[in-house]
Amino acid sequence: MSMNLLQLTQTALGGQVIERMSAHYGIDSSKATTVFDTLVPTLIGSVVKKADTPEGARALYSAIMSPKVDPNIGANLASVMDNPVSLSNLGKIGEEHTTHLLGDKARDVTNAVAQHTGVGISTVASMTSVTAATLFGLLKKHLQASHNGQHTLITTLEHQVPFIQGKLPEGVWEVLGLGTVAAFFNGIGSKLKNTLSAFHVQMVQGAASKAPEKKSGLAKLWWLWLLLALAVLLFFMHGCNKESTPASASVVTPPAAVSAAPDKSPVLALTTDKDGKATVVATVGSETEKVVIVGDLEKIYGDALSADIKVDSATKPADWTGKLPDLLPTIKMPNAELTIKGNNIEIGGAATDPKLALLDKTKTLFGSAYTVSLFDLSEAMANSKKKFEDALAALKPGTCTTADVVKAMNIYAFNFASGSFAIPKEDALEFSKAVTAIKDCAKDAKLEIGGHTDNAGSSTVNMELSQTRANAVRDFFVSKGIAASAFTTKAYGDSKPVGDNDTAAGRFQNRRIEFIEN
């Protein structure tokens, strides 16, 4: 049973905890997030280092399983923040954990994090204690569920190595005194394996060293007869075998290998219809994240929600989950769109209204680590129309070629309604301008009209839809007096995307008609 400790800790410290922490210490929420994002991998790295010897692992296990450690801290942290006495007690316990992990380096680490984040030293020290207490509580909960003691602790920490690699700032890493980054991450896996192997050996030795109970004379005699019977049995078995069987070698099961680091970006795509009902499609790396996201969505949208959230262990931690409670209310409106993919956020539809100022608000909420952009469909269509008209105006009868016409027509973006092949009226009016260009520059040309879709819906349906759209464009040209023999149509469905289907801008690019000279 494994876990992503980095992800779980960051999730526990996000959302309402960030809000309360910011208010408690009088700092901006983005600053508080940056501090936690620095502290969590730092302390996890220290925990991993602590366990790279049998002695350190035993001491760490005892500290984690101490009665002072709250295994339910992940769920209780927000309420603890509301109680000054509980928060003070948590801070004291967390300070003990910090000292256990960092020793005399605790002050240096605090100073380094403060310098890196621009937050005061005393505030960072308090947040370090909260982080340490949360980290230990989550580990205790995991260990209690596994019932496998120190062995589970070592294998669990071994699995954390890929998740924290590259997450620690250089200045903080230096004061930890763990050597070079490369040397640490190249060697820590084998050290943890050695610790685990040492525990295996100790278990075997411990079992072998247990003294047998003293038996009565009758009992001793009984065991003697049993041994004699076994010896006779082995003698006959040996005589029946023509070839001697080599003694089986003792097998030591190696510890589990370090899990490969997840390489897929977490994705969330949210759209609302004209009535404000939200449809959400997402992929995250853990059930914990899924539960958190669904809970946040239900709080905002209630029954007006349709959510399809998949869990894929190859997906990186969704560092943005803690910010959803603050982001979702700002886009709760009809015809809005939101896409989060990794560290990229795109806002679309009605949410792009300049009066809402969501671009700046979202940038402030998420900080400089995220790229936030707007996608305005109306603006995209207007840009497409202008470029198309400019390209047509540049065509000169007598010198223009079929290639010139094809290039101009491929600029235009048809705004088909979702699931529809009917050419919108405004597109028909605009694209009728291409009829003259075809007659002037490509009179005898043979053109393929290719239909393309985004990946919404099944591939089979998209293939059919792209064919009917291509046919509709052909029929449009025929209705304007161009011979049907000048065109062939072909369906491509969603097989040849030119944009990212996880974003509204990318899906817009993929819903296209493409012309090719045959």
mmCIF file of N, CA and C in Angstrom, residues 56-121:
data_model
loop_
_atom_site.group_PDB
_atom_site.id
_atom_site.type_symbol
_atom_site.label_atom_id
_atom_site.label_comp_id
_atom_site.label_asym_id
_atom_site.label_seq_id
_atom_site.Cartn_x
_atom_site.Cartn_y
_atom_site.Cartn_z
ATOM 1 N N GLY A 56 18.177 5.321 12.620
ATOM 2 C CA GLY A 56 17.354 6.488 12.310
ATOM 3 C C GLY A 56 15.920 6.116 12.000
ATOM 4 N N ALA A 57 15.738 5.010 11.297
ATOM 5 C CA ALA A 57 14.385 4.565 10.947
ATOM 6 C C ALA A 57 13.594 4.179 12.191
ATOM 7 N N ARG A 58 14.260 3.489 13.141
ATOM 8 C CA ARG A 58 13.559 3.101 14.377
ATOM 9 C C ARG A 58 13.153 4.326 15.187
ATOM 10 N N ALA A 59 14.065 5.292 15.268
ATOM 11 C CA ALA A 59 13.748 6.516 16.018
ATOM 12 C C ALA A 59 12.619 7.290 15.344
ATOM 13 N N LEU A 60 12.649 7.336 14.026
ATOM 14 C CA LEU A 60 11.604 8.035 13.275
ATOM 15 C C LEU A 60 10.257 7.356 13.470
ATOM 16 N N TYR A 61 10.243 6.039 13.405
ATOM 17 C CA TYR A 61 8.995 5.288 13.580
ATOM 18 C C TYR A 61 8.401 5.558 14.970
ATOM 19 N N SER A 62 9.246 5.564 15.983
ATOM 20 C CA SER A 62 8.767 5.819 17.356
ATOM 21 C C SER A 62 8.170 7.215 17.465
ATOM 22 N N ALA A 63 8.827 8.195 16.813
ATOM 23 C CA ALA A 63 8.329 9.571 16.874
ATOM 24 C C ALA A 63 6.980 9.700 16.166
ATOM 25 N N ILE A 64 6.842 9.031 15.039
ATOM 26 C CA ILE A 64 5.599 9.103 14.279
ATOM 27 C C ILE A 64 4.449 8.441 15.044
ATOM 28 N N MET A 65 4.729 7.313 15.683
ATOM 29 C CA MET A 65 3.683 6.568 16.382
ATOM 30 C C MET A 65 3.427 7.068 17.798
ATOM 31 N N SER A 66 4.063 8.160 18.176
ATOM 32 C CA SER A 66 3.866 8.745 19.504
ATOM 33 C C SER A 66 2.392 9.115 19.712
ATOM 34 N N PRO A 67 1.876 8.976 20.926
ATOM 35 C CA PRO A 67 0.485 9.358 21.204
ATOM 36 C C PRO A 67 0.210 10.836 20.923
ATOM 37 N N LYS A 68 1.256 11.651 20.897
ATOM 38 C CA LYS A 68 1.067 13.079 20.617
ATOM 39 C C LYS A 68 0.651 13.342 19.172
ATOM 40 N N VAL A 69 0.987 12.417 18.282
ATOM 41 C CA VAL A 69 0.728 12.627 16.858
ATOM 42 C C VAL A 69 -0.723 12.283 16.532
ATOM 43 N N ASP A 70 -1.416 13.225 15.894
ATOM 44 C CA ASP A 70 -2.830 13.047 15.541
ATOM 45 C C ASP A 70 -2.934 12.470 14.128
ATOM 46 N N PRO A 71 -3.373 11.204 13.992
ATOM 47 C CA PRO A 71 -3.471 10.610 12.662
ATOM 48 C C PRO A 71 -4.587 11.202 11.808
ATOM 49 N N ASN A 72 -5.477 11.952 12.431
ATOM 50 C CA ASN A 72 -6.591 12.563 11.699
ATOM 51 C C ASN A 72 -6.376 14.050 11.451
ATOM 52 N N ILE A 73 -5.128 14.494 11.551
ATOM 53 C CA ILE A 73 -4.834 15.919 11.421
ATOM 54 C C ILE A 73 -5.234 16.452 10.044
ATOM 55 N N GLY A 74 -5.145 15.607 9.004
ATOM 56 C CA GLY A 74 -5.506 16.064 7.671
ATOM 57 C C GLY A 74 -6.938 16.563 7.603
ATOM 58 N N ALA A 75 -7.850 15.864 8.272
ATOM 59 C CA ALA A 75 -9.259 16.253 8.268
ATOM 60 C C ALA A 75 -9.563 17.324 9.307
ATOM 61 N N ASN A 76 -8.751 17.389 10.378
ATOM 62 C CA ASN A 76 -9.042 18.288 11.501
ATOM 63 C C ASN A 76 -8.331 19.633 11.429
ATOM 64 N N LEU A 77 -7.425 19.797 10.471
ATOM 65 C CA LEU A 77 -6.530 20.949 10.512
ATOM 66 C C LEU A 77 -7.264 22.284 10.429
ATOM 67 N N ALA A 78 -8.283 22.359 9.565
ATOM 68 C CA ALA A 78 -9.015 23.630 9.423
ATOM 69 C C ALA A 78 -9.665 24.039 10.744
ATOM 70 N N SER A 79 -10.262 23.078 11.465
ATOM 71 C CA SER A 79 -10.900 23.404 12.744
ATOM 72 C C SER A 79 -9.854 23.734 13.805
ATOM 73 N N VAL A 80 -8.691 23.083 13.735
ATOM 74 C CA VAL A 80 -7.602 23.401 14.669
ATOM 75 C C VAL A 80 -7.176 24.857 14.499
ATOM 76 N N MET A 81 -7.153 25.314 13.249
ATOM 77 C CA MET A 81 -6.744 26.693 12.969
ATOM 78 C C MET A 81 -7.687 27.709 13.607
ATOM 79 N N ASP A 82 -8.940 27.299 13.837
ATOM 80 C CA ASP A 82 -9.932 28.213 14.419
ATOM 81 C C ASP A 82 -9.848 28.281 15.936
ATOM 82 N N ASN A 83 -9.076 27.369 16.535
ATOM 83 C CA ASN A 83 -8.980 27.307 17.997
ATOM 84 C C ASN A 83 -7.558 27.676 18.427
ATOM 85 N N PRO A 84 -7.369 28.856 19.043
ATOM 86 C CA PRO A 84 -6.013 29.311 19.405
ATOM 87 C C PRO A 84 -5.264 28.323 20.294
ATOM 88 N N VAL A 85 -5.976 27.675 21.222
ATOM 89 C CA VAL A 85 -5.307 26.726 22.127
ATOM 90 C C VAL A 85 -4.852 25.496 21.339
ATOM 91 N N SER A 86 -5.736 24.965 20.509
ATOM 92 C CA SER A 86 -5.385 23.787 19.701
ATOM 93 C C SER A 86 -4.239 24.101 18.754
ATOM 94 N N LEU A 87 -4.263 25.297 18.173
ATOM 95 C CA LEU A 87 -3.198 25.687 17.245
ATOM 96 C C LEU A 87 -1.861 25.808 17.969
ATOM 97 N N SER A 88 -1.910 26.340 19.186
ATOM 98 C CA SER A 88 -0.688 26.464 19.985
ATOM 99 C C SER A 88 -0.119 25.091 20.327
ATOM 100 N N ASN A 89 -0.995 24.157 20.717
ATOM 101 C CA ASN A 89 -0.541 22.801 21.034
ATOM 102 C C ASN A 89 0.032 22.101 19.806
ATOM 103 N N LEU A 90 -0.635 22.312 18.686
ATOM 104 C CA LEU A 90 -0.140 21.717 17.439
ATOM 105 C C LEU A 90 1.243 22.266 17.104
ATOM 106 N N GLY A 91 1.409 23.566 17.319
ATOM 107 C CA GLY A 91 2.706 24.181 17.043
ATOM 108 C C GLY A 91 3.820 23.607 17.904
ATOM 109 N N LYS A 92 3.521 23.353 19.185
ATOM 110 C CA LYS A 92 4.528 22.778 20.074
ATOM 111 C C LYS A 92 4.920 21.372 19.643
ATOM 112 N N ILE A 93 3.909 20.572 19.286
ATOM 113 C CA ILE A 93 4.191 19.207 18.830
ATOM 114 C C ILE A 93 4.991 19.244 17.530
ATOM 115 N N GLY A 94 4.570 20.130 16.608
ATOM 116 C CA GLY A 94 5.280 20.254 15.339
ATOM 117 C C GLY A 94 6.703 20.720 15.519
ATOM 118 N N GLU A 95 6.929 21.563 16.531
ATOM 119 C CA GLU A 95 8.297 22.033 16.800
ATOM 120 C C GLU A 95 9.185 20.871 17.245
ATOM 121 N N GLU A 96 8.614 19.955 18.038
ATOM 122 C CA GLU A 96 9.380 18.764 18.443
ATOM 123 C C GLU A 96 9.739 17.915 17.223
ATOM 124 N N HIS A 97 8.776 17.756 16.322
ATOM 125 C CA HIS A 97 9.045 16.984 15.106
ATOM 126 C C HIS A 97 10.139 17.649 14.265
ATOM 127 N N THR A 98 10.059 18.973 14.159
ATOM 128 C CA THR A 98 11.039 19.712 13.364
ATOM 129 C C THR A 98 12.440 19.527 13.940
ATOM 130 N N THR A 99 12.530 19.606 15.258
ATOM 131 C CA THR A 99 13.831 19.406 15.915
ATOM 132 C C THR A 99 14.327 17.982 15.706
ATOM 133 N N HIS A 100 13.412 17.020 15.772
ATOM 134 C CA HIS A 100 13.788 15.621 15.551
ATOM 135 C C HIS A 100 14.358 15.425 14.149
ATOM 136 N N LEU A 101 13.769 16.094 13.169
ATOM 137 C CA LEU A 101 14.200 15.916 11.783
ATOM 138 C C LEU A 101 15.445 16.721 11.439
ATOM 139 N N LEU A 102 15.474 17.968 11.861
ATOM 140 C CA LEU A 102 16.514 18.892 11.400
ATOM 141 C C LEU A 102 17.620 19.146 12.413
ATOM 142 N N GLY A 103 17.346 18.887 13.682
ATOM 143 C CA GLY A 103 18.365 19.113 14.697
ATOM 144 C C GLY A 103 18.811 20.560 14.724
ATOM 145 N N ASP A 104 20.139 20.779 14.758
ATOM 146 C CA ASP A 104 20.658 22.144 14.835
ATOM 147 C C ASP A 104 20.562 22.895 13.506
ATOM 148 N N LYS A 105 20.060 22.237 12.467
ATOM 149 C CA LYS A 105 19.889 22.906 11.177
ATOM 150 C C LYS A 105 18.523 23.571 11.047
ATOM 151 N N ALA A 106 17.672 23.397 12.058
ATOM 152 C CA ALA A 106 16.307 23.923 11.980
ATOM 153 C C ALA A 106 16.290 25.424 11.739
ATOM 154 N N ARG A 107 17.107 26.159 12.475
ATOM 155 C CA ARG A 107 17.138 27.616 12.322
ATOM 156 C C ARG A 107 17.629 28.013 10.925
ATOM 157 N N ASP A 108 18.666 27.312 10.441
ATOM 158 C CA ASP A 108 19.205 27.637 9.115
ATOM 159 C C ASP A 108 18.172 27.372 8.018
ATOM 160 N N VAL A 109 17.435 26.265 8.164
ATOM 161 C CA VAL A 109 16.400 25.952 7.182
ATOM 162 C C VAL A 109 15.302 27.015 7.200
ATOM 163 N N THR A 110 14.885 27.410 8.391
ATOM 164 C CA THR A 110 13.869 28.464 8.530
ATOM 165 C C THR A 110 14.320 29.738 7.844
ATOM 166 N N ASN A 111 15.557 30.138 8.087
ATOM 167 C CA ASN A 111 16.085 31.354 7.469
ATOM 168 C C ASN A 111 16.124 31.237 5.943
ATOM 169 N N ALA A 112 16.507 30.047 5.459
ATOM 170 C CA ALA A 112 16.599 29.852 4.010
ATOM 171 C C ALA A 112 15.221 29.915 3.352
ATOM 172 N N VAL A 113 14.217 29.306 3.989
ATOM 173 C CA VAL A 113 12.859 29.346 3.449
ATOM 174 C C VAL A 113 12.321 30.776 3.492
ATOM 175 N N ALA A 114 12.595 31.482 4.569
ATOM 176 C CA ALA A 114 12.155 32.875 4.689
ATOM 177 C C ALA A 114 12.770 33.731 3.580
ATOM 178 N N GLN A 115 14.046 33.519 3.328
ATOM 179 C CA GLN A 115 14.723 34.280 2.278
ATOM 180 C C GLN A 115 14.164 33.923 0.899
ATOM 181 N N HIS A 116 13.861 32.651 0.695
ATOM 182 C CA HIS A 116 13.356 32.200 -0.598
ATOM 183 C C HIS A 116 11.946 32.725 -0.871
ATOM 184 N N THR A 117 11.103 32.805 0.164
ATOM 185 C CA THR A 117 9.697 33.158 -0.024
ATOM 186 C C THR A 117 9.381 34.619 0.272
ATOM 187 N N GLY A 118 10.290 35.308 0.972
ATOM 188 C CA GLY A 118 10.017 36.687 1.337
ATOM 189 C C GLY A 118 9.061 36.836 2.499
ATOM 190 N N VAL A 119 8.880 35.779 3.276
ATOM 191 C CA VAL A 119 8.006 35.797 4.454
ATOM 192 C C VAL A 119 8.875 35.849 5.704
ATOM 193 N N GLY A 120 8.386 36.500 6.755
ATOM 194 C CA GLY A 120 9.153 36.670 7.978
ATOM 195 C C GLY A 120 9.591 35.361 8.615
ATOM 196 N N ILE A 121 10.732 35.412 9.312
ATOM 197 C CA ILE A 121 11.315 34.205 9.897
ATOM 198 C C ILE A 121 10.393 33.573 10.938
#
